[in-house]
Amino acid sequence: MGFQCLKIQSKDPRLDGIDSLSGTEIPLHYICKLTTHAIHLVVFHERSGHYLWHGHLRLKGHSDRKFVPFRKLHFGRYPGAFDRPVLHQVIIDGLEVHIPKDPMHFLEEIPHSRFIECRYKEARTFFQQYLDDNTVEAMAFRKSAKELLQLAAKTLKKLGIRFWLSSGTCLGWYRQCNIIPYSKDVDLGIFIQDYKSDIIIAFQDAGLPLKHKFGKVEDSLELSFQGKDDVKLDIFFFYEETDHMWNGGTQAKTGKKFKYKFPKFTLCWTEFVDMKVHVPCETIEYIEANYGKTWKIPVKTWDWKHSPPNVQPNGVWPVSEWDEVIQLY
């Protein structure tokens, strides 16, 4: 039909975790132009968490950089992840086309769709140096932790609360593309402005009783829920200051408060244990704040009050407030 077309393809990231299969190329973008008009066709691929993903529009060395004004394209500056939309058929100018049934939701997803891959290559190197724990106990813990994370994600999605992988769960994703088998819990972060008062009831309705509640909404809130098989879910609420973010910790027997400071960060999607979840986009800064420069070396004895390089004392809760700010169940 007289169009000039440019095809962008790249290695299929879904195969990166499988040594023998990586390298297979898949189509990512087609850009076709005719005189002063261009059509940008973005290819969405299904990923194992039943969500859709599109790749980065990266031009190869020999590509014509003036083919179209690439900066004006809405998709492809970075890879993106989207909920799978239900499609709805409409007629526009006599043409039958499909659009998302909920166009507003799709449009709202675009500016927050940035996706980062798990670092399979680095994870393989890690396991060459530190053998993976494939004992029955480790496999059972990973299975329980995965189920707990899926249940937590489903519960928070229903409430409309965004969360991200934090602490040891984030480190496991970044360092080894898996749950750290000796971590014993699942850690999530939530911005305090996204807190909703019915969060505890929602988790209890999902079969996860409250184990402890430390702090209060205005200061150092932290919730812990009991999952099955002795795996717990810890939720840390993050507070924003002008030049940093922080979350709090409380020692139950003394009422001592602690503060964990992080450089400011934004949220990106990733895939972890067959799910689309958020992680801090500035992952390395986040992990180094929490674990220092030696985060690549596994540490099995970890004291939350002293081990993290970003922990600092933050005073003591007044005894008159203990009933409110130190609740153990």
Coordinates of C-alpha atoms in Angstrom, one line a residue:
M1 CA 0.0 0.0 0.0
G2 CA 3.0 2.3 -0.4
F3 CA 4.0 2.5 3.3
Q4 CA 7.6 2.3 4.4
C5 CA 8.0 0.1 7.5
L6 CA 10.5 -0.4 10.2
K7 CA 10.5 -3.6 12.3
I8 CA 12.0 -3.6 15.8
Q9 CA 12.7 -7.0 17.3
S10 CA 14.7 -8.3 20.3
K11 CA 15.4 -11.3 22.4
D12 CA 12.4 -12.8 24.2
P13 CA 12.9 -11.9 27.9
R14 CA 10.5 -14.7 28.9
L15 CA 13.2 -17.2 27.9
D16 CA 16.0 -15.5 29.8
G17 CA 15.5 -17.8 32.8
I18 CA 16.0 -20.8 30.6
D19 CA 19.6 -21.2 29.5
S20 CA 19.1 -23.2 26.3
L21 CA 16.3 -21.1 24.9
S22 CA 17.5 -17.5 25.4
G23 CA 18.3 -15.7 22.2
T24 CA 15.0 -16.3 20.3
E25 CA 13.9 -13.0 18.7
I26 CA 10.4 -11.7 18.9
P27 CA 8.7 -8.6 17.2
L28 CA 8.3 -5.6 19.5
H29 CA 7.4 -2.6 17.3
Y30 CA 6.4 -1.9 13.7
I31 CA 6.5 1.7 12.5
C32 CA 5.0 2.4 9.1
K33 CA 4.9 5.8 7.4
L34 CA 3.3 7.2 4.4
T35 CA 4.2 10.8 3.5
T36 CA 3.7 12.8 6.7
H37 CA 1.7 10.2 8.7
A38 CA 3.0 7.2 10.7
I39 CA 1.4 4.2 12.4
H40 CA 3.1 2.8 15.4
L41 CA 2.1 -0.8 16.1
V42 CA 3.1 -1.9 19.6
V43 CA 3.2 -5.7 20.0
F44 CA 1.9 -6.8 23.4
H45 CA 3.1 -10.2 24.6
E46 CA 1.5 -12.3 27.3
R47 CA 3.7 -13.0 30.4
S48 CA 3.2 -15.7 33.0
G49 CA 1.4 -13.5 35.4
H50 CA -1.4 -13.2 32.8
Y51 CA -0.5 -9.6 32.2
L52 CA 0.7 -7.9 28.9
W53 CA 4.2 -6.6 28.3
H54 CA 5.7 -4.6 25.5
G55 CA 9.4 -4.1 24.8
H56 CA 11.8 -1.2 24.5
L57 CA 11.9 0.6 21.2
R58 CA 15.6 0.4 20.8
L59 CA 17.0 1.3 17.4
K60 CA 19.8 -0.9 16.0
G61 CA 23.0 0.8 14.9
H62 CA 22.2 0.9 11.2
S63 CA 18.6 2.2 11.7
D64 CA 17.5 5.5 10.3
R65 CA 17.1 7.8 13.3
K66 CA 15.1 10.3 11.3
F67 CA 12.5 7.7 10.0
V68 CA 9.9 9.3 12.3
P69 CA 10.1 11.7 15.2
F70 CA 10.7 8.9 17.7
R71 CA 10.5 11.2 20.7
K72 CA 6.8 11.8 20.0
L73 CA 5.9 8.2 20.3
H74 CA 4.0 7.2 23.4
F75 CA 5.2 3.7 23.7
G76 CA 8.7 2.2 23.8
R77 CA 10.8 4.7 25.7
Y78 CA 11.1 1.8 28.1
P79 CA 9.4 -1.6 28.4
G80 CA 5.9 -1.5 29.9
A81 CA 3.5 -3.8 31.7
F82 CA -0.3 -3.6 31.6
D83 CA -3.3 -5.5 33.0
R84 CA -4.9 -7.6 30.3
P85 CA -7.8 -5.4 29.1
V86 CA -11.2 -6.8 28.2
L87 CA -11.8 -5.6 24.6
H88 CA -14.9 -4.0 23.3
Q89 CA -15.9 -3.7 19.7
V90 CA -16.9 -0.2 18.4
I91 CA -17.4 1.4 15.1
I92 CA -15.4 4.6 14.3
D93 CA -15.8 6.3 10.9
G94 CA -17.5 3.1 9.7
L95 CA -14.6 0.9 10.7
E96 CA -15.0 -1.9 13.2
V97 CA -12.2 -1.6 15.8
H98 CA -11.5 -2.9 19.3
I99 CA -10.8 -0.7 22.3
P100 CA -10.3 -1.5 26.0
K101 CA -13.7 -1.8 27.6
D102 CA -12.3 0.5 30.4
P103 CA -10.3 3.0 28.3
M104 CA -9.7 5.3 31.3
H105 CA -8.0 2.5 33.3
F106 CA -5.8 1.7 30.2
L107 CA -4.8 5.4 29.7
E108 CA -4.1 5.8 33.4
E109 CA -1.7 2.8 33.3
I110 CA 0.5 4.3 30.5
P111 CA 2.5 6.8 32.6
H112 CA 3.1 4.2 35.3
S113 CA 3.8 1.2 33.1
R114 CA 7.6 1.1 33.2
F115 CA 8.8 -2.5 33.6
I116 CA 12.2 -3.8 34.6
E117 CA 13.4 -7.4 34.1
C118 CA 14.8 -9.7 36.8
R119 CA 18.6 -10.0 36.3
Y120 CA 18.8 -13.7 35.3
K121 CA 22.4 -13.5 34.2
E122 CA 23.6 -12.1 37.6
A123 CA 21.3 -14.6 39.4
R124 CA 23.1 -17.5 37.6
T125 CA 26.5 -16.1 38.6
F126 CA 25.2 -15.8 42.2
F127 CA 24.2 -19.4 42.2
Q128 CA 27.5 -20.5 40.8
Q129 CA 29.2 -18.9 43.8
Y130 CA 26.6 -19.7 46.5
L131 CA 24.7 -22.9 45.7
D132 CA 20.9 -22.7 45.7
D133 CA 19.2 -24.3 48.7
N134 CA 17.0 -27.1 47.3
T135 CA 16.3 -28.9 50.6
V136 CA 12.7 -30.0 51.3
E137 CA 12.4 -27.2 53.9
A138 CA 13.6 -24.5 51.5
M139 CA 11.3 -25.6 48.7
A140 CA 8.3 -25.8 51.1
F141 CA 9.1 -22.2 52.4
R142 CA 9.4 -20.8 48.9
K143 CA 6.0 -22.4 48.0
S144 CA 4.3 -21.0 51.1
A145 CA 5.9 -17.5 50.6
K146 CA 4.8 -17.4 47.0
E147 CA 1.2 -18.3 48.0
L148 CA 1.3 -15.7 50.7
L149 CA 2.6 -13.0 48.3
Q150 CA -0.2 -13.9 45.8
L151 CA -2.8 -13.7 48.5
A152 CA -1.5 -10.3 49.8
A153 CA -1.4 -8.9 46.2
K154 CA -5.0 -10.0 45.6
T155 CA -6.1 -8.5 48.9
L156 CA -4.3 -5.2 48.3
K157 CA -5.5 -5.0 44.7
K158 CA -9.1 -5.3 45.9
L159 CA -8.5 -2.4 48.3
G160 CA -6.8 -0.3 45.5
I161 CA -3.6 -0.1 47.5
R162 CA -0.3 -0.1 45.6
F163 CA 2.6 -1.9 47.2
W164 CA 6.1 -3.0 46.3
L165 CA 8.6 -5.7 47.3
S166 CA 10.7 -4.5 50.2
S167 CA 13.6 -5.6 52.4
G168 CA 14.6 -9.3 52.0
T169 CA 11.9 -10.0 49.4
C170 CA 13.2 -7.2 47.2
L171 CA 16.8 -8.4 47.7
G172 CA 15.8 -11.9 46.7
W173 CA 14.2 -10.6 43.5
Y174 CA 17.2 -8.4 42.6
R175 CA 20.0 -10.8 43.6
Q176 CA 18.7 -14.2 42.8
C177 CA 15.3 -13.8 41.0
N178 CA 13.7 -15.8 43.7
I179 CA 12.6 -15.9 47.4
I180 CA 15.5 -16.1 49.8
P181 CA 14.8 -19.5 51.5
Y182 CA 16.2 -18.5 55.0
S183 CA 14.3 -15.2 55.1
K184 CA 11.2 -16.7 56.9
D185 CA 8.8 -13.9 55.9
V186 CA 7.5 -11.8 53.0
D187 CA 8.2 -8.0 53.1
L188 CA 6.1 -5.4 51.4
G189 CA 6.2 -1.6 51.4
I190 CA 3.3 0.8 51.1
F191 CA 3.3 4.6 51.0
I192 CA 1.5 6.0 54.1
Q193 CA -0.8 8.1 51.9
D194 CA -2.1 4.9 50.4
Y195 CA -3.1 3.5 53.8
K196 CA -6.8 2.5 54.3
S197 CA -8.4 1.9 57.6
D198 CA -10.0 -1.4 56.4
I199 CA -6.7 -3.0 55.5
I200 CA -6.5 -5.2 58.7
I201 CA -10.1 -6.4 58.3
A202 CA -9.4 -7.2 54.6
F203 CA -6.4 -9.4 55.5
Q204 CA -8.2 -11.1 58.4
D205 CA -11.1 -11.9 55.9
A206 CA -8.5 -13.4 53.6
G207 CA -7.5 -15.8 56.4
L208 CA -4.4 -13.8 57.6
P209 CA -4.8 -12.8 61.3
L210 CA -2.9 -9.8 62.6
K211 CA 0.2 -10.8 64.5
H212 CA 1.3 -7.3 65.6
K213 CA 0.7 -3.6 64.9
F214 CA 3.4 -1.2 65.8
G215 CA 3.3 2.6 65.6
K216 CA 0.3 4.7 64.3
V217 CA -0.7 6.2 61.0
E218 CA 1.1 9.5 61.8
D219 CA 4.3 7.8 62.8
S220 CA 6.2 4.5 62.2
L221 CA 3.2 2.2 61.3
E222 CA 4.1 -1.4 60.7
L223 CA 1.7 -4.4 60.4
S224 CA 2.5 -8.1 60.5
F225 CA 0.1 -10.9 59.5
Q226 CA 0.4 -14.6 60.2
G227 CA 0.4 -16.7 57.1
K228 CA 0.2 -20.5 57.1
D229 CA 3.2 -22.8 57.8
D230 CA 4.7 -20.1 60.1
V231 CA 5.4 -17.7 57.2
K232 CA 4.6 -14.1 58.1
L233 CA 3.7 -11.1 56.0
D234 CA 5.4 -7.8 57.2
I235 CA 4.1 -4.6 55.8
F236 CA 6.2 -1.4 56.3
F237 CA 4.6 2.0 55.7
F238 CA 6.9 4.6 54.1
Y239 CA 6.9 8.3 54.9
E240 CA 8.1 11.0 52.6
E241 CA 10.4 13.9 53.6
T242 CA 11.8 16.6 51.4
D243 CA 15.0 14.7 50.4
H244 CA 14.4 11.1 51.6
M245 CA 11.8 8.4 52.5
W246 CA 11.8 6.4 55.7
N247 CA 10.0 3.6 57.5
G248 CA 9.9 2.9 61.2
G249 CA 10.5 0.0 63.5
T250 CA 9.5 -0.5 67.2
Q251 CA 11.0 -2.8 69.8
A252 CA 8.1 -4.3 71.7
K253 CA 9.7 -4.9 75.1
T254 CA 11.4 -1.5 75.4
G255 CA 9.2 0.8 73.3
K256 CA 12.4 2.0 71.4
K257 CA 11.8 3.5 68.0
F258 CA 14.0 3.1 64.9
K259 CA 14.1 4.8 61.6
Y260 CA 15.3 3.4 58.2
K261 CA 16.2 6.1 55.7
F262 CA 16.1 5.5 51.9
P263 CA 16.9 7.8 49.0
K264 CA 13.7 8.9 47.2
F265 CA 12.4 6.3 44.7
T266 CA 9.6 5.7 42.2
L267 CA 7.8 2.4 41.4
C268 CA 8.3 0.1 38.4
W269 CA 6.7 -3.2 37.4
T270 CA 8.6 -6.5 37.3
E271 CA 7.8 -10.2 37.2
F272 CA 8.4 -12.2 40.4
V273 CA 7.2 -15.7 41.1
D274 CA 4.8 -15.6 38.1
M275 CA 3.3 -12.3 39.2
K276 CA 3.4 -8.7 38.0
V277 CA 4.5 -6.7 41.1
H278 CA 6.1 -3.3 41.9
V279 CA 9.7 -2.8 42.9
P280 CA 11.6 0.5 43.4
C281 CA 12.8 1.6 39.9
E282 CA 16.0 2.8 41.6
T283 CA 16.6 -0.7 42.9
I284 CA 20.3 -0.6 43.5
E285 CA 20.1 2.6 45.6
Y286 CA 17.2 1.1 47.6
I287 CA 19.1 -2.2 48.3
E288 CA 22.4 -0.5 49.1
A289 CA 20.6 1.8 51.6
N290 CA 19.2 -1.3 53.4
Y291 CA 22.0 -3.8 53.0
G292 CA 25.1 -1.8 52.2
K293 CA 27.6 -2.4 49.3
T294 CA 28.1 -6.0 50.3
W295 CA 24.5 -7.0 49.5
K296 CA 25.7 -9.7 47.1
I297 CA 27.0 -11.8 50.0
P298 CA 24.3 -13.9 51.8
V299 CA 24.0 -13.0 55.5
K300 CA 21.9 -15.5 57.6
T301 CA 22.1 -13.7 60.9
W302 CA 20.4 -10.4 60.6
D303 CA 19.4 -8.1 63.5
W304 CA 16.8 -5.5 62.3
K305 CA 17.9 -3.1 65.0
H306 CA 21.6 -3.0 64.2
S307 CA 22.5 -4.7 60.9
P308 CA 21.0 -2.4 58.3
P309 CA 23.3 0.5 57.4
N310 CA 20.4 2.9 57.2
V311 CA 19.0 2.3 60.7
Q312 CA 19.1 5.0 63.3
P313 CA 17.5 5.4 66.8
N314 CA 14.4 7.5 66.7
G315 CA 13.5 8.0 70.4
V316 CA 11.1 6.0 72.6
W317 CA 7.3 5.7 72.6
P318 CA 5.8 7.4 75.7
V319 CA 4.5 4.7 78.1
S320 CA 1.1 6.3 78.0
E321 CA 0.9 5.4 74.2
W322 CA 2.1 1.8 74.5
D323 CA -1.4 0.3 74.4
E324 CA -2.0 2.1 71.0
V325 CA 1.4 1.7 69.4
I326 CA 2.6 -1.7 70.6
Q327 CA -0.1 -4.3 69.9
L328 CA 0.8 -8.0 70.0
Y329 CA -1.6 -10.7 69.2

